[in-house]
Amino acid sequence: MTSTHRVAFVGFAPFERSTLESYFRLAAARDPVGYVIGQDLQDSDLVVANAEQPEALLAIGRAGRMRDTVLVGGPSAPASVGAHLARPIDALQIRRALDALAQRHQTQRPSGRARQQAADSTAQVGDFHTSEGYSNSVLVEGELRLDEVLVVSASPAERGLLDDMLSHCGYGVTLARNPERAIELCESQSYGFVFLGLGQDGVDSYQICRSIRRRPTGGGIAPVVVALAHHHGAIDRIRATFAGCDAYLTTPLDESELVRLLAQHDRAFERVFEPTAPIQQ
């Protein structure tokens, strides 16, 4: 390990949290290049969470941090989680799991953003698609691109709205009205994001998400899967997280929420999403 990482402990009982934090503080005293305690999800590079606390899973899923997380306990874990350990709590095993995640941070782009195909890493790095409202900035040399997006929805209005929004943000958009077509496309094309409508036409969208996870895109790396739901619901969010969804949006869509989600998962977009011209009042 060549750098210090901030780690947050989420959803544990006070005694468990105190014990874990004490262990990592003592370890940091012996090895100054390691881990320091973060205050919350936003303040931390990595997360250790209690998988038996639905509120913790919900908070991590909402923050798009599941791939940066070591879950402890519980009979199962979301498909996108960084690591899953059984109870009883073993601080040494947690440290080893964090070491593995930290190593990924050093050898890859930050977790939650490195989703594009391996083939792109050897290709000529280019610009975003032409965009009227957003800067068409070049990517950092060697940076993986997430500029192709698949939208899966039975609703023509929803497909059209996302097509307009995402195109305006500089992405190339492919539309699919049914899950079967979406899976075919994912097998032959690499996507940075897949926006997946939930509960449409009687289809088990959670199973479709799992299928997309089992069939990574052409370069072998899974896309960022965004669940699209028609109502706010903690249970639906948790189910989507366990199915492997990285993020969750409710419809009708709020463009500011969409922009925040894109910036959170796409490092290149994060640098350039501010409009190049003043916003009209």
XYZ file of C-alpha atoms in Angstrom:
281
model
C 0.000 0.000 0.000
C 1.493 3.376 -0.988
C -1.007 5.894 0.445
C -3.322 6.547 3.358
C -7.023 5.766 2.949
C -9.879 7.101 5.036
C -12.299 4.389 6.191
C -15.786 4.848 7.673
C -17.635 2.312 9.852
C -21.382 2.310 9.208
C -24.293 0.586 10.947
C -22.440 -1.048 13.830
C -23.395 -1.007 17.502
C -21.384 1.553 19.528
C -19.190 -1.139 21.120
C -18.439 -2.778 17.752
C -17.644 0.547 16.115
C -15.424 1.610 19.010
C -13.525 -1.690 18.920
C -12.930 -1.498 15.172
C -11.857 2.137 15.292
C -9.454 1.381 18.162
C -7.894 -1.466 16.186
C -7.308 0.716 13.128
C -5.970 3.614 15.204
C -3.464 1.286 16.862
C -2.534 -0.157 13.482
C -2.018 3.356 12.118
C 0.341 4.138 14.998
C 2.535 1.212 13.925
C 2.116 1.770 10.196
C 1.592 5.474 9.341
C 0.922 4.545 5.693
C -2.401 2.759 6.043
C -5.839 3.849 7.251
C -7.311 6.752 9.176
C -10.867 6.991 10.496
C -13.344 8.938 8.371
C -16.399 10.590 9.853
C -18.976 9.531 7.266
C -19.471 8.140 3.753
C -18.676 11.442 2.061
C -15.476 11.839 4.066
C -14.072 8.372 3.325
C -12.376 6.427 0.569
C -13.497 3.009 1.837
C -16.372 1.758 3.975
C -16.932 -1.085 6.440
C -20.625 -1.678 7.108
C -22.962 -3.948 9.035
C -24.866 -5.949 6.405
C -27.589 -6.704 8.958
C -28.680 -3.059 9.092
C -31.001 -2.144 6.166
C -30.470 1.564 6.871
C -26.736 1.151 6.335
C -27.263 -0.686 3.036
C -29.688 1.991 1.892
C -27.295 4.835 2.741
C -24.388 3.136 0.963
C -26.518 2.352 -2.091
C -27.806 5.928 -2.300
C -24.248 7.236 -2.115
C -23.105 4.873 -4.891
C -20.421 3.448 -2.603
C -21.223 -0.281 -2.627
C -18.092 -1.151 -4.634
C -15.956 0.623 -2.022
C -17.539 -1.318 0.856
C -16.661 -4.340 2.986
C -19.915 -5.773 4.364
C -19.855 -7.794 7.563
C -22.559 -10.317 8.495
C -25.872 -11.103 6.864
C -26.799 -14.153 4.778
C -26.154 -12.424 1.450
C -24.728 -9.256 -0.068
C -25.353 -7.070 -3.136
C -23.679 -8.294 -6.300
C -21.672 -5.072 -6.599
C -20.188 -5.076 -3.072
C -16.420 -4.836 -2.715
C -16.191 -7.705 -0.217
C -18.470 -9.692 2.106
C -17.273 -11.246 5.384
C -19.164 -13.494 7.779
C -19.544 -12.802 11.470
C -18.093 -12.861 14.070
C -16.279 -9.614 13.399
C -12.591 -10.202 12.743
C -10.621 -6.961 12.518
C -7.671 -8.665 10.838
C -9.900 -10.112 8.091
C -11.507 -6.706 7.610
C -8.039 -5.156 7.283
C -7.092 -7.703 4.621
C -10.325 -7.050 2.692
C -9.679 -3.291 2.854
C -6.116 -3.863 1.637
C -7.520 -5.658 -1.421
C -9.936 -2.789 -2.146
C -7.194 -0.223 -1.602
C -5.019 -2.081 -4.092
C -7.802 -1.774 -6.666
C -7.835 1.971 -6.050
C -4.134 2.096 -6.888
C -4.216 -0.104 -9.985
C -7.560 1.037 -11.420
C -9.721 4.137 -11.502
C -11.689 4.823 -8.296
C -14.296 2.140 -7.591
C -17.687 3.062 -8.940
C -16.195 4.856 -11.922
C -13.961 2.316 -13.669
C -16.706 0.597 -15.658
C -15.748 0.952 -19.299
C -14.405 -1.823 -21.473
C -10.792 -2.923 -21.313
C -10.517 -2.435 -25.064
C -10.899 1.310 -24.635
C -7.808 1.464 -22.446
C -5.634 0.678 -25.474
C -7.559 2.831 -27.925
C -6.920 6.463 -28.815
C -8.411 8.650 -26.093
C -10.896 11.068 -27.588
C -13.439 13.710 -26.778
C -16.986 13.470 -25.563
C -19.702 13.506 -28.197
C -20.601 16.980 -29.408
C -22.850 18.723 -26.896
C -24.607 22.055 -27.136
C -24.830 22.792 -23.430
C -21.738 21.159 -21.953
C -18.027 21.415 -22.530
C -16.641 18.966 -25.099
C -13.440 18.462 -23.086
C -10.744 15.921 -23.792
C -10.213 13.067 -21.351
C -7.078 12.643 -19.304
C -4.592 10.468 -21.180
C -5.241 6.785 -20.490
C -8.576 7.453 -18.800
C -11.371 4.968 -19.452
C -14.481 6.346 -21.118
C -18.081 5.962 -19.995
C -19.623 7.916 -22.866
C -21.966 5.237 -24.264
C -25.265 4.753 -22.425
C -28.088 2.211 -22.742
C -31.622 3.207 -21.685
C -34.073 0.331 -21.081
C -37.695 1.324 -20.574
C -41.139 0.293 -21.816
C -42.207 3.937 -21.630
C -41.594 5.928 -24.842
C -41.805 9.171 -22.863
C -39.187 7.980 -20.366
C -36.875 6.782 -23.155
C -37.262 10.072 -24.994
C -36.633 12.219 -21.927
C -33.487 10.328 -20.957
C -32.287 10.383 -24.572
C -32.599 14.192 -24.601
C -30.987 14.678 -21.169
C -28.079 12.310 -21.715
C -27.375 13.513 -25.249
C -27.321 17.070 -23.919
C -24.696 15.940 -21.388
C -22.465 14.612 -24.153
C -23.281 10.876 -24.111
C -24.097 8.566 -27.003
C -27.458 6.962 -26.211
C -28.890 3.597 -27.294
C -32.565 2.889 -26.546
C -34.194 -0.478 -25.825
C -37.854 -1.020 -24.955
C -37.506 -4.533 -23.519
C -34.967 -6.429 -21.364
C -34.304 -9.117 -23.968
C -33.018 -6.512 -26.412
C -30.994 -4.879 -23.623
C -29.184 -8.131 -22.816
C -28.409 -8.675 -26.511
C -26.950 -5.184 -26.751
C -24.862 -5.624 -23.594
C -23.341 -8.797 -25.025
C -22.144 -7.038 -28.175
C -21.537 -3.433 -27.076
C -19.756 -1.742 -24.168
C -21.744 0.762 -22.094
C -20.633 3.016 -19.297
C -24.170 3.239 -17.896
C -27.369 1.188 -18.188
C -30.567 2.959 -17.072
C -33.088 0.220 -16.269
C -36.801 0.811 -15.713
C -38.250 -1.178 -12.799
C -41.608 -2.960 -12.731
C -42.667 -2.434 -16.330
C -44.747 -4.863 -18.413
C -44.680 -7.434 -15.607
C -40.936 -8.034 -16.048
C -38.750 -8.912 -13.055
C -36.356 -6.009 -13.483
C -34.211 -7.130 -10.563
C -33.519 -10.412 -12.355
C -32.669 -8.479 -15.514
C -30.149 -6.445 -13.525
C -28.559 -9.663 -12.270
C -28.424 -10.956 -15.851
C -26.627 -7.827 -17.023
C -24.181 -8.243 -14.139
C -23.515 -11.840 -15.187
C -22.934 -10.718 -18.767
C -20.352 -7.906 -18.557
C -19.991 -5.692 -21.593
C -17.653 -6.456 -24.487
C -14.527 -5.499 -22.542
C -15.465 -7.704 -19.582
C -16.318 -4.872 -17.165
C -19.870 -4.323 -15.922
C -21.554 -0.942 -16.535
C -22.967 1.350 -13.882
C -26.575 0.115 -13.555
C -29.096 2.805 -12.595
C -32.563 1.702 -11.463
C -35.483 3.878 -12.597
C -38.511 3.682 -10.276
C -41.869 5.444 -10.264
C -41.994 6.026 -6.518
C -39.732 6.518 -3.505
C -39.496 3.316 -1.489
C -36.832 2.056 0.895
C -37.664 -1.582 0.171
C -37.336 -1.083 -3.598
C -34.014 0.686 -3.094
C -32.672 -2.173 -0.989
C -33.904 -4.777 -3.494
C -32.259 -2.840 -6.326
C -29.000 -2.644 -4.373
C -28.994 -6.383 -3.717
C -29.722 -7.047 -7.397
C -26.534 -5.167 -8.283
C -27.820 -1.681 -9.134
C -25.252 1.028 -8.456
C -27.722 3.907 -8.222
C -31.450 4.653 -8.004
C -33.489 7.444 -9.590
C -37.197 8.143 -9.325
C -39.388 9.398 -12.151
C -40.351 11.954 -13.265
C -36.648 12.615 -13.585
C -34.946 15.596 -12.006
C -32.121 16.795 -14.269
C -30.040 18.044 -11.336
C -30.205 14.589 -9.723
C -29.175 12.991 -13.016
C -26.204 15.358 -13.355
C -25.084 14.582 -9.790
C -25.316 10.850 -10.489
C -23.277 11.122 -13.703
C -20.614 13.212 -11.963
C -20.442 10.737 -9.086
C -19.716 7.747 -11.323
C -17.925 9.295 -14.312
C -14.733 11.134 -13.387
C -14.415 12.764 -16.814
C -17.984 14.087 -16.690
C -17.373 15.367 -13.161
C -14.704 17.706 -14.525
C -16.751 19.146 -17.354
C -20.459 19.147 -16.518
C -20.677 22.872 -15.750
C -22.365 24.734 -18.641
C -20.065 26.658 -20.968
C -22.611 29.469 -21.302
C -24.591 31.324 -18.617
C -27.851 29.647 -17.628
C -30.850 31.527 -18.956
C -33.087 32.820 -16.180
